[in-house]
mmCIF file of C-alpha atoms in Angstrom:
data_model
loop_
_atom_site.group_PDB
_atom_site.id
_atom_site.type_symbol
_atom_site.label_atom_id
_atom_site.label_comp_id
_atom_site.label_asym_id
_atom_site.label_seq_id
_atom_site.Cartn_x
_atom_site.Cartn_y
_atom_site.Cartn_z
ATOM 1 C CA MET W 8 229.018 124.636 105.322
ATOM 2 C CA PRO W 9 225.308 124.591 105.375
ATOM 3 C CA THR W 10 223.335 127.007 107.583
ATOM 4 C CA ARG W 11 222.352 125.522 110.957
ATOM 5 C CA PRO W 12 218.946 124.255 110.810
ATOM 6 C CA GLU W 13 216.358 126.038 112.908
ATOM 7 C CA THR W 14 215.380 124.110 116.011
ATOM 8 C CA ASN W 15 211.788 123.407 116.576
ATOM 9 C CA ASP W 16 211.911 121.360 119.793
ATOM 10 C CA SER W 17 213.561 118.246 121.076
ATOM 11 C CA ASN W 18 211.274 116.027 118.753
ATOM 12 C CA GLY W 19 212.967 117.349 115.537
ATOM 13 C CA ILE W 20 214.027 119.924 113.272
ATOM 14 C CA VAL W 21 212.272 122.021 110.702
ATOM 15 C CA GLY W 22 212.887 124.650 108.214
ATOM 16 C CA THR W 23 215.679 123.536 105.847
ATOM 17 C CA THR W 24 216.102 121.507 102.770
ATOM 18 C CA PRO W 25 217.125 117.754 103.147
ATOM 19 C CA GLN W 26 220.851 117.169 101.775
ATOM 20 C CA ASN W 27 222.384 114.422 99.740
ATOM 21 C CA PRO W 28 219.768 111.672 99.691
ATOM 22 C CA LEU W 29 221.255 108.264 99.201
ATOM 23 C CA GLU W 30 220.282 106.157 96.195
ATOM 24 C CA PRO W 31 218.625 102.812 96.845
ATOM 25 C CA GLY W 32 221.022 99.877 96.338
ATOM 26 C CA ILE W 33 223.609 97.585 97.982
ATOM 27 C CA TYR W 34 226.250 99.297 100.082
ATOM 28 C CA ALA W 35 229.412 97.473 101.184
ATOM 29 C CA PRO W 36 231.121 98.094 104.516
ATOM 30 C CA THR W 37 234.712 97.553 103.583
ATOM 31 C CA VAL W 38 237.349 95.687 105.605
ATOM 32 C CA ALA W 39 240.574 97.270 106.622
ATOM 33 C CA PHE W 40 243.674 95.965 105.055
ATOM 34 C CA PHE W 41 247.181 96.025 106.652
ATOM 35 C CA THR W 42 250.723 95.522 105.525
ATOM 36 C CA SER W 43 253.012 92.956 106.979
ATOM 37 C CA SER W 44 254.326 95.773 109.172
ATOM 38 C CA ASP W 45 250.840 96.560 110.603
ATOM 39 C CA THR W 46 250.330 99.791 108.708
ATOM 40 C CA ILE W 47 247.496 100.671 106.333
ATOM 41 C CA ASP W 48 247.836 98.878 103.102
ATOM 42 C CA VAL W 49 246.816 101.657 100.756
ATOM 43 C CA GLU W 50 247.231 99.799 97.478
ATOM 44 C CA THR W 51 244.925 96.906 98.618
ATOM 45 C CA THR W 52 242.445 99.497 100.075
ATOM 46 C CA ALA W 53 242.200 101.168 96.578
ATOM 47 C CA ALA W 54 242.147 97.967 94.718
ATOM 48 C CA HIS W 55 239.235 96.540 96.706
ATOM 49 C CA ALA W 56 237.238 99.780 96.427
ATOM 50 C CA LYS W 57 237.697 99.666 92.607
ATOM 51 C CA ARG W 58 236.563 95.893 92.452
ATOM 52 C CA LEU W 59 233.325 96.538 94.340
ATOM 53 C CA ALA W 60 232.644 99.747 92.246
ATOM 54 C CA HIS W 61 232.958 97.921 88.968
ATOM 55 C CA ALA W 62 230.776 95.068 90.382
ATOM 56 C CA GLY W 63 227.949 97.559 90.577
ATOM 57 C CA ILE W 64 227.940 98.262 94.258
ATOM 58 C CA THR W 65 225.841 101.473 95.012
ATOM 59 C CA GLY W 66 228.250 102.782 97.683
ATOM 60 C CA LEU W 67 230.906 102.083 100.169
ATOM 61 C CA VAL W 68 231.145 102.388 103.897
ATOM 62 C CA THR W 69 234.630 102.878 105.673
ATOM 63 C CA HIS W 70 234.987 102.329 109.445
ATOM 64 C CA GLY W 71 232.021 100.428 110.069
ATOM 65 C CA SER W 72 232.142 97.231 112.214
ATOM 66 C CA ASN W 73 233.719 95.325 109.335
ATOM 67 C CA GLY W 74 236.164 98.050 108.914
ATOM 68 C CA GLU W 75 238.019 97.642 112.379
ATOM 69 C CA ALA W 76 237.212 101.224 113.314
ATOM 70 C CA VAL W 77 238.043 100.536 116.781
ATOM 71 C CA HIS W 78 241.498 99.177 115.736
ATOM 72 C CA LEU W 79 242.428 102.441 113.858
ATOM 73 C CA ASP W 80 243.752 105.708 115.098
ATOM 74 C CA ARG W 81 242.363 108.980 113.903
ATOM 75 C CA GLU W 82 245.099 109.487 111.067
ATOM 76 C CA GLU W 83 244.615 105.878 109.763
ATOM 77 C CA ARG W 84 240.921 106.546 109.474
ATOM 78 C CA GLN W 85 241.651 109.488 107.170
ATOM 79 C CA VAL W 86 244.223 107.531 105.172
ATOM 80 C CA VAL W 87 241.640 104.706 104.436
ATOM 81 C CA THR W 88 238.916 107.097 103.459
ATOM 82 C CA ARG W 89 241.165 109.189 101.267
ATOM 83 C CA ALA W 90 242.665 106.197 99.535
ATOM 84 C CA THR W 91 239.059 104.904 99.031
ATOM 85 C CA ARG W 92 237.879 108.079 97.544
ATOM 86 C CA SER W 93 240.858 108.443 95.261
ATOM 87 C CA ALA W 94 240.450 104.976 93.935
ATOM 88 C CA LEU W 95 236.822 105.557 93.117
ATOM 89 C CA ASP W 96 237.532 108.764 91.427
ATOM 90 C CA ALA W 97 240.445 107.231 89.425
ATOM 91 C CA ALA W 98 238.074 104.413 88.332
ATOM 92 C CA GLY W 99 235.631 106.840 86.849
ATOM 93 C CA LYS W 100 233.271 106.486 89.803
ATOM 94 C CA PRO W 101 233.223 109.998 91.386
ATOM 95 C CA HIS W 102 229.414 109.678 92.049
ATOM 96 C CA VAL W 103 229.897 106.591 94.313
ATOM 97 C CA PRO W 104 229.197 107.873 97.878
ATOM 98 C CA ILE W 105 231.311 106.898 100.899
ATOM 99 C CA ILE W 106 229.668 106.578 104.188
ATOM 100 C CA VAL W 107 232.151 107.011 106.938
ATOM 101 C CA GLY W 108 231.836 105.402 110.520
ATOM 102 C CA CYS W 109 231.946 108.360 112.970
ATOM 103 C CA GLY W 110 230.402 107.106 116.064
ATOM 104 C CA ALA W 111 231.948 108.157 119.413
ATOM 105 C CA GLN W 112 230.957 108.452 123.020
ATOM 106 C CA SER W 113 230.819 112.329 123.248
ATOM 107 C CA THR W 114 229.130 114.733 121.005
ATOM 108 C CA ARG W 115 232.350 116.681 120.552
ATOM 109 C CA GLU W 116 234.408 113.656 119.422
ATOM 110 C CA THR W 117 231.644 112.491 116.998
ATOM 111 C CA LEU W 118 231.545 115.831 115.426
ATOM 112 C CA GLY W 119 235.343 115.914 115.040
ATOM 113 C CA LEU W 120 235.201 112.515 113.275
ATOM 114 C CA CYS W 121 232.441 113.834 110.959
ATOM 115 C CA ARG W 122 234.647 116.747 110.013
ATOM 116 C CA ASP W 123 237.670 114.398 109.483
ATOM 117 C CA ALA W 124 235.473 112.314 107.255
ATOM 118 C CA ALA W 125 234.342 115.202 105.153
ATOM 119 C CA ALA W 126 237.864 116.394 104.624
ATOM 120 C CA SER W 127 238.944 112.813 103.722
ATOM 121 C CA GLY W 128 236.305 112.497 100.929
ATOM 122 C CA GLY W 129 233.353 111.049 102.753
ATOM 123 C CA SER W 130 229.830 112.004 101.707
ATOM 124 C CA HIS W 131 228.017 110.900 104.672
ATOM 125 C CA ALA W 132 228.790 109.811 108.329
ATOM 126 C CA LEU W 133 227.392 106.609 109.895
ATOM 127 C CA VAL W 134 226.785 107.331 113.613
ATOM 128 C CA LEU W 135 226.328 104.762 116.497
ATOM 129 C CA PRO W 136 224.412 105.973 119.382
ATOM 130 C CA PRO W 137 226.528 106.821 122.430
ATOM 131 C CA SER W 138 226.098 104.009 124.925
ATOM 132 C CA TYR W 139 228.942 103.724 127.561
ATOM 133 C CA TYR W 140 227.186 105.667 129.999
ATOM 134 C CA GLY W 141 223.902 104.118 128.951
ATOM 135 C CA ALA W 142 222.226 104.239 132.307
ATOM 136 C CA LEU W 143 222.553 107.938 132.321
ATOM 137 C CA LEU W 144 221.387 108.549 128.733
ATOM 138 C CA THR W 145 217.629 109.164 128.332
ATOM 139 C CA THR W 146 216.041 108.920 124.802
ATOM 140 C CA ASP W 147 215.933 112.704 124.857
ATOM 141 C CA LEU W 148 219.751 113.049 125.455
ATOM 142 C CA ILE W 149 220.444 110.627 122.657
ATOM 143 C CA VAL W 150 218.200 112.461 120.181
ATOM 144 C CA GLU W 151 219.847 115.689 121.213
ATOM 145 C CA HIS W 152 223.169 114.169 120.583
ATOM 146 C CA PHE W 153 222.299 113.232 117.075
ATOM 147 C CA CYS W 154 220.659 116.489 116.240
ATOM 148 C CA ALA W 155 223.670 118.475 117.737
ATOM 149 C CA VAL W 156 226.033 116.515 115.524
ATOM 150 C CA ALA W 157 223.740 116.842 112.408
ATOM 151 C CA ASP W 158 223.417 120.657 113.069
ATOM 152 C CA ALA W 159 227.216 121.192 112.846
ATOM 153 C CA SER W 160 228.458 118.227 110.753
ATOM 154 C CA PRO W 161 229.629 119.275 107.175
ATOM 155 C CA ILE W 162 228.054 115.964 105.809
ATOM 156 C CA PRO W 163 224.710 114.420 106.509
ATOM 157 C CA LEU W 164 224.255 111.522 108.909
ATOM 158 C CA VAL W 165 223.109 107.991 108.687
ATOM 159 C CA VAL W 166 221.952 106.432 112.031
ATOM 160 C CA TYR W 167 223.568 103.120 112.893
ATOM 161 C CA ASN W 168 221.296 100.996 115.015
ATOM 162 C CA PHE W 169 223.488 98.016 116.056
ATOM 163 C CA PRO W 170 222.745 96.837 119.634
ATOM 164 C CA ALA W 171 225.625 94.515 119.979
ATOM 165 C CA PRO W 172 228.546 96.944 120.209
ATOM 166 C CA CYS W 173 226.404 99.442 122.123
ATOM 167 C CA GLY W 174 225.751 97.394 125.249
ATOM 168 C CA GLY W 175 222.422 96.344 123.985
ATOM 169 C CA LEU W 176 221.110 99.776 123.280
ATOM 170 C CA ASP W 177 218.520 99.334 120.567
ATOM 171 C CA LEU W 178 216.875 102.452 119.295
ATOM 172 C CA ASN W 179 213.000 101.842 118.766
ATOM 173 C CA SER W 180 211.196 103.082 115.606
ATOM 174 C CA ASP W 181 209.669 106.038 117.533
ATOM 175 C CA THR W 182 213.127 107.361 118.372
ATOM 176 C CA ILE W 183 214.406 106.844 114.835
ATOM 177 C CA LEU W 184 211.197 108.462 113.192
ATOM 178 C CA ARG W 185 212.052 111.541 115.506
ATOM 179 C CA LEU W 186 215.623 111.643 114.184
ATOM 180 C CA ALA W 187 214.241 111.187 110.614
ATOM 181 C CA ARG W 188 212.631 114.667 110.830
ATOM 182 C CA HIS W 189 216.103 116.273 110.800
ATOM 183 C CA PRO W 190 216.964 117.298 107.262
ATOM 184 C CA LYS W 191 220.655 116.311 107.755
ATOM 185 C CA ILE W 192 219.773 112.839 109.117
ATOM 186 C CA VAL W 193 219.276 111.032 106.034
ATOM 187 C CA GLY W 194 218.996 107.420 106.605
ATOM 188 C CA VAL W 195 219.268 104.342 109.133
ATOM 189 C CA LYS W 196 221.185 101.231 108.953
ATOM 190 C CA LEU W 197 219.095 98.517 110.954
ATOM 191 C CA THR W 198 221.733 95.878 112.030
ATOM 192 C CA CYS W 199 219.330 95.126 114.729
ATOM 193 C CA GLY W 200 217.627 92.855 112.193
ATOM 194 C CA ASN W 201 214.071 93.920 113.438
ATOM 195 C CA THR W 202 212.083 93.943 110.258
ATOM 196 C CA GLY W 203 208.982 94.975 111.889
ATOM 197 C CA LYS W 204 210.724 98.067 113.156
ATOM 198 C CA LEU W 205 212.039 98.597 109.526
ATOM 199 C CA ALA W 206 208.577 98.452 108.216
ATOM 200 C CA ARG W 207 207.358 100.961 110.667
ATOM 201 C CA ILE W 208 210.127 103.472 109.703
ATOM 202 C CA VAL W 209 209.640 103.071 106.085
ATOM 203 C CA ALA W 210 205.904 103.858 106.434
ATOM 204 C CA GLY W 211 206.749 106.737 108.688
ATOM 205 C CA THR W 212 209.243 108.229 106.294
ATOM 206 C CA LYS W 213 207.423 107.534 102.977
ATOM 207 C CA ASP W 214 208.240 110.093 100.107
ATOM 208 C CA SER W 215 210.776 111.853 102.316
ATOM 209 C CA HIS W 216 214.561 112.307 102.128
ATOM 210 C CA PHE W 217 215.011 109.397 104.495
ATOM 211 C CA ARG W 218 216.571 106.075 103.410
ATOM 212 C CA VAL W 219 215.989 102.922 105.349
ATOM 213 C CA PHE W 220 218.673 100.133 104.932
ATOM 214 C CA GLY W 221 218.715 96.547 106.261
ATOM 215 C CA GLY W 222 222.082 95.888 108.057
ATOM 216 C CA SER W 223 222.651 92.429 106.586
ATOM 217 C CA ALA W 224 222.490 90.491 103.267
ATOM 218 C CA ASP W 225 220.295 87.820 104.649
ATOM 219 C CA PHE W 226 217.128 90.003 104.745
ATOM 220 C CA THR W 227 217.469 91.904 101.605
ATOM 221 C CA ILE W 228 214.001 90.713 100.153
ATOM 222 C CA GLN W 229 212.468 91.322 103.647
ATOM 223 C CA THR W 230 213.735 95.039 103.431
ATOM 224 C CA LEU W 231 212.591 95.505 99.923
ATOM 225 C CA SER W 232 209.191 94.026 100.270
ATOM 226 C CA VAL W 233 208.032 96.728 102.682
ATOM 227 C CA GLY W 234 209.638 99.445 100.653
ATOM 228 C CA GLY W 235 213.113 99.674 102.117
ATOM 229 C CA HIS W 236 215.933 101.169 100.041
ATOM 230 C CA GLY W 237 218.526 98.192 100.219
ATOM 231 C CA VAL W 238 221.079 96.933 102.498
ATOM 232 C CA ILE W 239 224.462 97.716 103.934
ATOM 233 C CA ALA W 240 226.031 94.209 104.026
ATOM 234 C CA GLY W 241 229.443 93.034 104.927
ATOM 235 C CA LEU W 242 228.872 90.003 102.670
ATOM 236 C CA ALA W 243 229.022 92.234 99.546
ATOM 237 C CA ASN W 244 232.867 92.348 100.079
ATOM 238 C CA VAL W 245 232.926 88.735 99.142
ATOM 239 C CA ALA W 246 229.956 88.461 96.648
ATOM 240 C CA PRO W 247 228.824 91.846 95.459
ATOM 241 C CA LYS W 248 227.342 90.677 92.291
ATOM 242 C CA ALA W 249 225.127 87.959 94.068
ATOM 243 C CA CYS W 250 223.978 90.512 96.623
ATOM 244 C CA ASN W 251 223.175 92.929 93.719
ATOM 245 C CA GLU W 252 221.433 90.215 91.975
ATOM 246 C CA VAL W 253 218.834 89.772 94.783
ATOM 247 C CA MET W 254 217.754 93.391 94.513
ATOM 248 C CA ARG W 255 217.736 93.476 90.681
ATOM 249 C CA LEU W 256 215.547 90.253 90.339
ATOM 250 C CA TRP W 257 213.043 91.561 93.055
ATOM 251 C CA SER W 258 212.948 95.122 91.550
ATOM 252 C CA ALA W 259 212.228 93.520 88.231
ATOM 253 C CA GLY W 260 209.279 91.490 89.608
ATOM 254 C CA ARG W 261 211.099 88.236 89.285
ATOM 255 C CA THR W 262 210.398 87.221 92.704
ATOM 256 C CA ASP W 263 210.851 83.533 92.540
ATOM 257 C CA GLU W 264 214.283 83.829 91.233
ATOM 258 C CA ALA W 265 215.122 86.469 93.756
ATOM 259 C CA VAL W 266 213.989 84.236 96.541
ATOM 260 C CA ALA W 267 216.218 81.538 95.153
ATOM 261 C CA ILE W 268 219.279 83.651 95.105
ATOM 262 C CA GLN W 269 218.285 85.197 98.571
ATOM 263 C CA ALA W 270 218.483 81.679 99.892
ATOM 264 C CA VAL W 271 222.071 81.197 98.803
ATOM 265 C CA VAL W 272 223.022 84.589 100.080
ATOM 266 C CA ALA W 273 221.446 83.991 103.392
ATOM 267 C CA ARG W 274 223.318 80.836 103.919
ATOM 268 C CA GLY W 275 226.636 82.521 102.961
ATOM 269 C CA ASP W 276 225.763 85.433 105.249
ATOM 270 C CA TRP W 277 225.374 83.112 108.114
ATOM 271 C CA ALA W 278 228.881 82.190 107.757
ATOM 272 C CA ALA W 279 229.846 85.794 107.798
ATOM 273 C CA ILE W 280 227.694 86.641 110.731
ATOM 274 C CA LYS W 281 228.955 83.679 112.846
ATOM 275 C CA GLY W 282 232.472 84.449 111.945
ATOM 276 C CA GLY W 283 232.453 88.205 112.031
ATOM 277 C CA PHE W 284 234.723 90.435 109.815
ATOM 278 C CA VAL W 285 237.550 88.074 110.277
ATOM 279 C CA SER W 286 235.564 85.391 108.349
ATOM 280 C CA VAL W 287 235.030 88.086 105.479
ATOM 281 C CA LYS W 288 238.803 88.675 105.332
ATOM 282 C CA ALA W 289 239.547 85.017 105.271
ATOM 283 C CA ALA W 290 237.071 84.444 102.462
ATOM 284 C CA LEU W 291 238.649 87.325 100.394
ATOM 285 C CA GLN W 292 242.058 85.877 100.925
ATOM 286 C CA ARG W 293 240.950 82.379 99.946
ATOM 287 C CA HIS W 294 238.845 83.413 96.908
ATOM 288 C CA HIS W 295 240.264 86.733 95.650
ATOM 289 C CA GLY W 296 243.892 86.531 96.806
ATOM 290 C CA TYR W 297 243.896 89.354 99.280
ATOM 291 C CA GLY W 298 242.537 90.098 102.757
ATOM 292 C CA GLY W 299 245.240 89.500 105.096
ATOM 293 C CA GLN W 300 245.361 89.456 108.902
ATOM 294 C CA PRO W 301 243.113 91.581 111.241
ATOM 295 C CA ARG W 302 244.679 93.468 113.939
ATOM 296 C CA LYS W 303 245.472 91.846 117.182
ATOM 297 C CA PRO W 304 243.993 90.525 119.401
ATOM 298 C CA CYS W 305 241.533 89.223 116.579
ATOM 299 C CA ALA W 306 242.862 86.425 114.430
ATOM 300 C CA LEU W 307 241.880 84.277 111.667
ATOM 301 C CA LEU W 308 240.931 80.695 112.206
ATOM 302 C CA GLU W 309 243.494 78.002 111.171
ATOM 303 C CA GLY W 310 243.540 74.387 110.236
ATOM 304 C CA GLU W 311 240.253 72.340 110.164
ATOM 305 C CA ALA W 312 238.346 75.221 111.685
ATOM 306 C CA LEU W 313 239.186 77.570 108.825
ATOM 307 C CA GLU W 314 238.525 74.959 106.169
ATOM 308 C CA ALA W 315 235.076 74.356 107.791
ATOM 309 C CA GLN W 316 234.407 78.060 107.692
ATOM 310 C CA MET W 317 235.381 78.474 104.226
ATOM 311 C CA GLY W 318 233.143 75.552 103.091
ATOM 312 C CA GLU W 319 230.213 77.532 104.455
ATOM 313 C CA PHE W 320 231.010 80.284 101.926
ATOM 314 C CA ALA W 321 231.639 77.724 99.057
ATOM 315 C CA GLU W 322 228.083 77.700 97.581
ATOM 316 C CA LEU W 323 227.918 81.574 97.554
ATOM 317 C CA VAL W 324 231.370 81.909 96.108
ATOM 318 C CA GLU W 325 230.436 79.371 93.194
ATOM 319 C CA LEU W 326 227.357 81.437 92.521
ATOM 320 C CA GLU W 327 229.347 84.725 92.381
ATOM 321 C CA GLN W 328 231.860 83.171 90.013
ATOM 322 C CA SER W 329 229.111 82.046 87.670
ATOM 323 C CA MET W 330 228.074 85.705 87.591
ATOM 324 C CA GLY W 331 231.566 86.833 86.514
ATOM 325 C CA GLY W 332 232.900 87.415 90.122
ATOM 326 C CA SER W 333 236.651 87.317 89.699
ATOM 327 C CA SER W 334 238.586 84.910 92.031
ATOM 328 C CA ALA W 335 241.971 86.422 90.754
ATOM 329 C CA CYS W 336 244.337 88.245 93.001
ATOM 330 C CA VAL W 337 244.250 91.889 93.101
ATOM 331 C CA GLU W 338 247.515 93.248 91.911
ATOM 332 C CA ASN W 339 248.982 96.815 91.326
ATOM 333 C CA GLY W 340 245.718 98.379 92.323
ATOM 334 C CA SER W 341 243.707 96.919 89.353
#
C-alpha cells in the first residue's frame, strides 16, 4: 500500500507522486447481468467485458449507475468485478483498467468498498460524494471525505459528479480543482453535463495527472474540444465502435466527419438517457441477444412502448453494425 500522502491543509495534498493516470478514451460503465434465478450471471458478465474490450473500449466501469450498484450486495459487487477482470485477462487485455463504483454515505464504508474493489481486480474507484445528510455537509467536509478515502485507499479515486442520485448535490469547479490536487484523486466523471465546468477543470489541471471525462456520449466532441480526455458513457455498452469513432475522427482532425457521427450518437444517447439503464439492457437484448431483466422494482418496457424505445436506437445500431459491430448472441463467453 502506498505511503499516506503528507497533508498540507484542507485545500489539498502535497508531497507524493500521482498514481495510475488513466489513458484518454471511451470508457463503458457496464450493466449488471442476472440469471433466471436472480443471481449474478458470471458467464454473460465475462462475455460482455470481452466484447467491449475487443471493440476497442479503453476501460470498463463496474457498479456505476448503469451497473445497478444499489441493487447489489457487497459479495455480488466483488463477483462482478472479479469476473470482469478475469475475462479481460483471459482475452489478452490485462492492461484495460476497471474503475469500480465505491460511493457510500460514510467515509468508513466508502473506504471498505475501495478495499473490496482492489482485492477484486479493480484499478480505480469511482466515488460519489456523500449526500444523504446534505444539509449537514459543508464543502470542506466533503473535501475531507474524499481526501481521507484517497489517503487510505489501495487504489486511486475518480470523483463522480452526478447530481441526480445525490439529492441535487453538484460539486462546482472550485471544489473539484481542490480535489484534483490530491495525488491519488486522478480524475472526474462529469455526468452533470456542465461543459463550462468541464472546461474550467481541464484548464485548471493542464499537464497534471488529473483526467477529465464527460459523463455521457452525447457531448464527446464538446469534451474533447476543450482538452478533455474522453467520456464514460453507458451508450458504449450498445455501440462501442460508434462511440470510439467520434473520438478517433476528432483526434485525427476530421472534424466534419466527427460531428456527423456525433449527431447519430447523440440521438441514440437521448434514448438511453430517457430510458435509463433498463433501455440499455433492452437494446442489448434486442440487438446483441443478451441483456436480460433488471432487478425489481425496475422493469423493461413492453409492447408498443418497448418497440417505440427500440426504434429510437435503430439509427445508431445500424451505424454500429456498418462498422462491424456484432448483432450476434453472446454464447459460451465468446
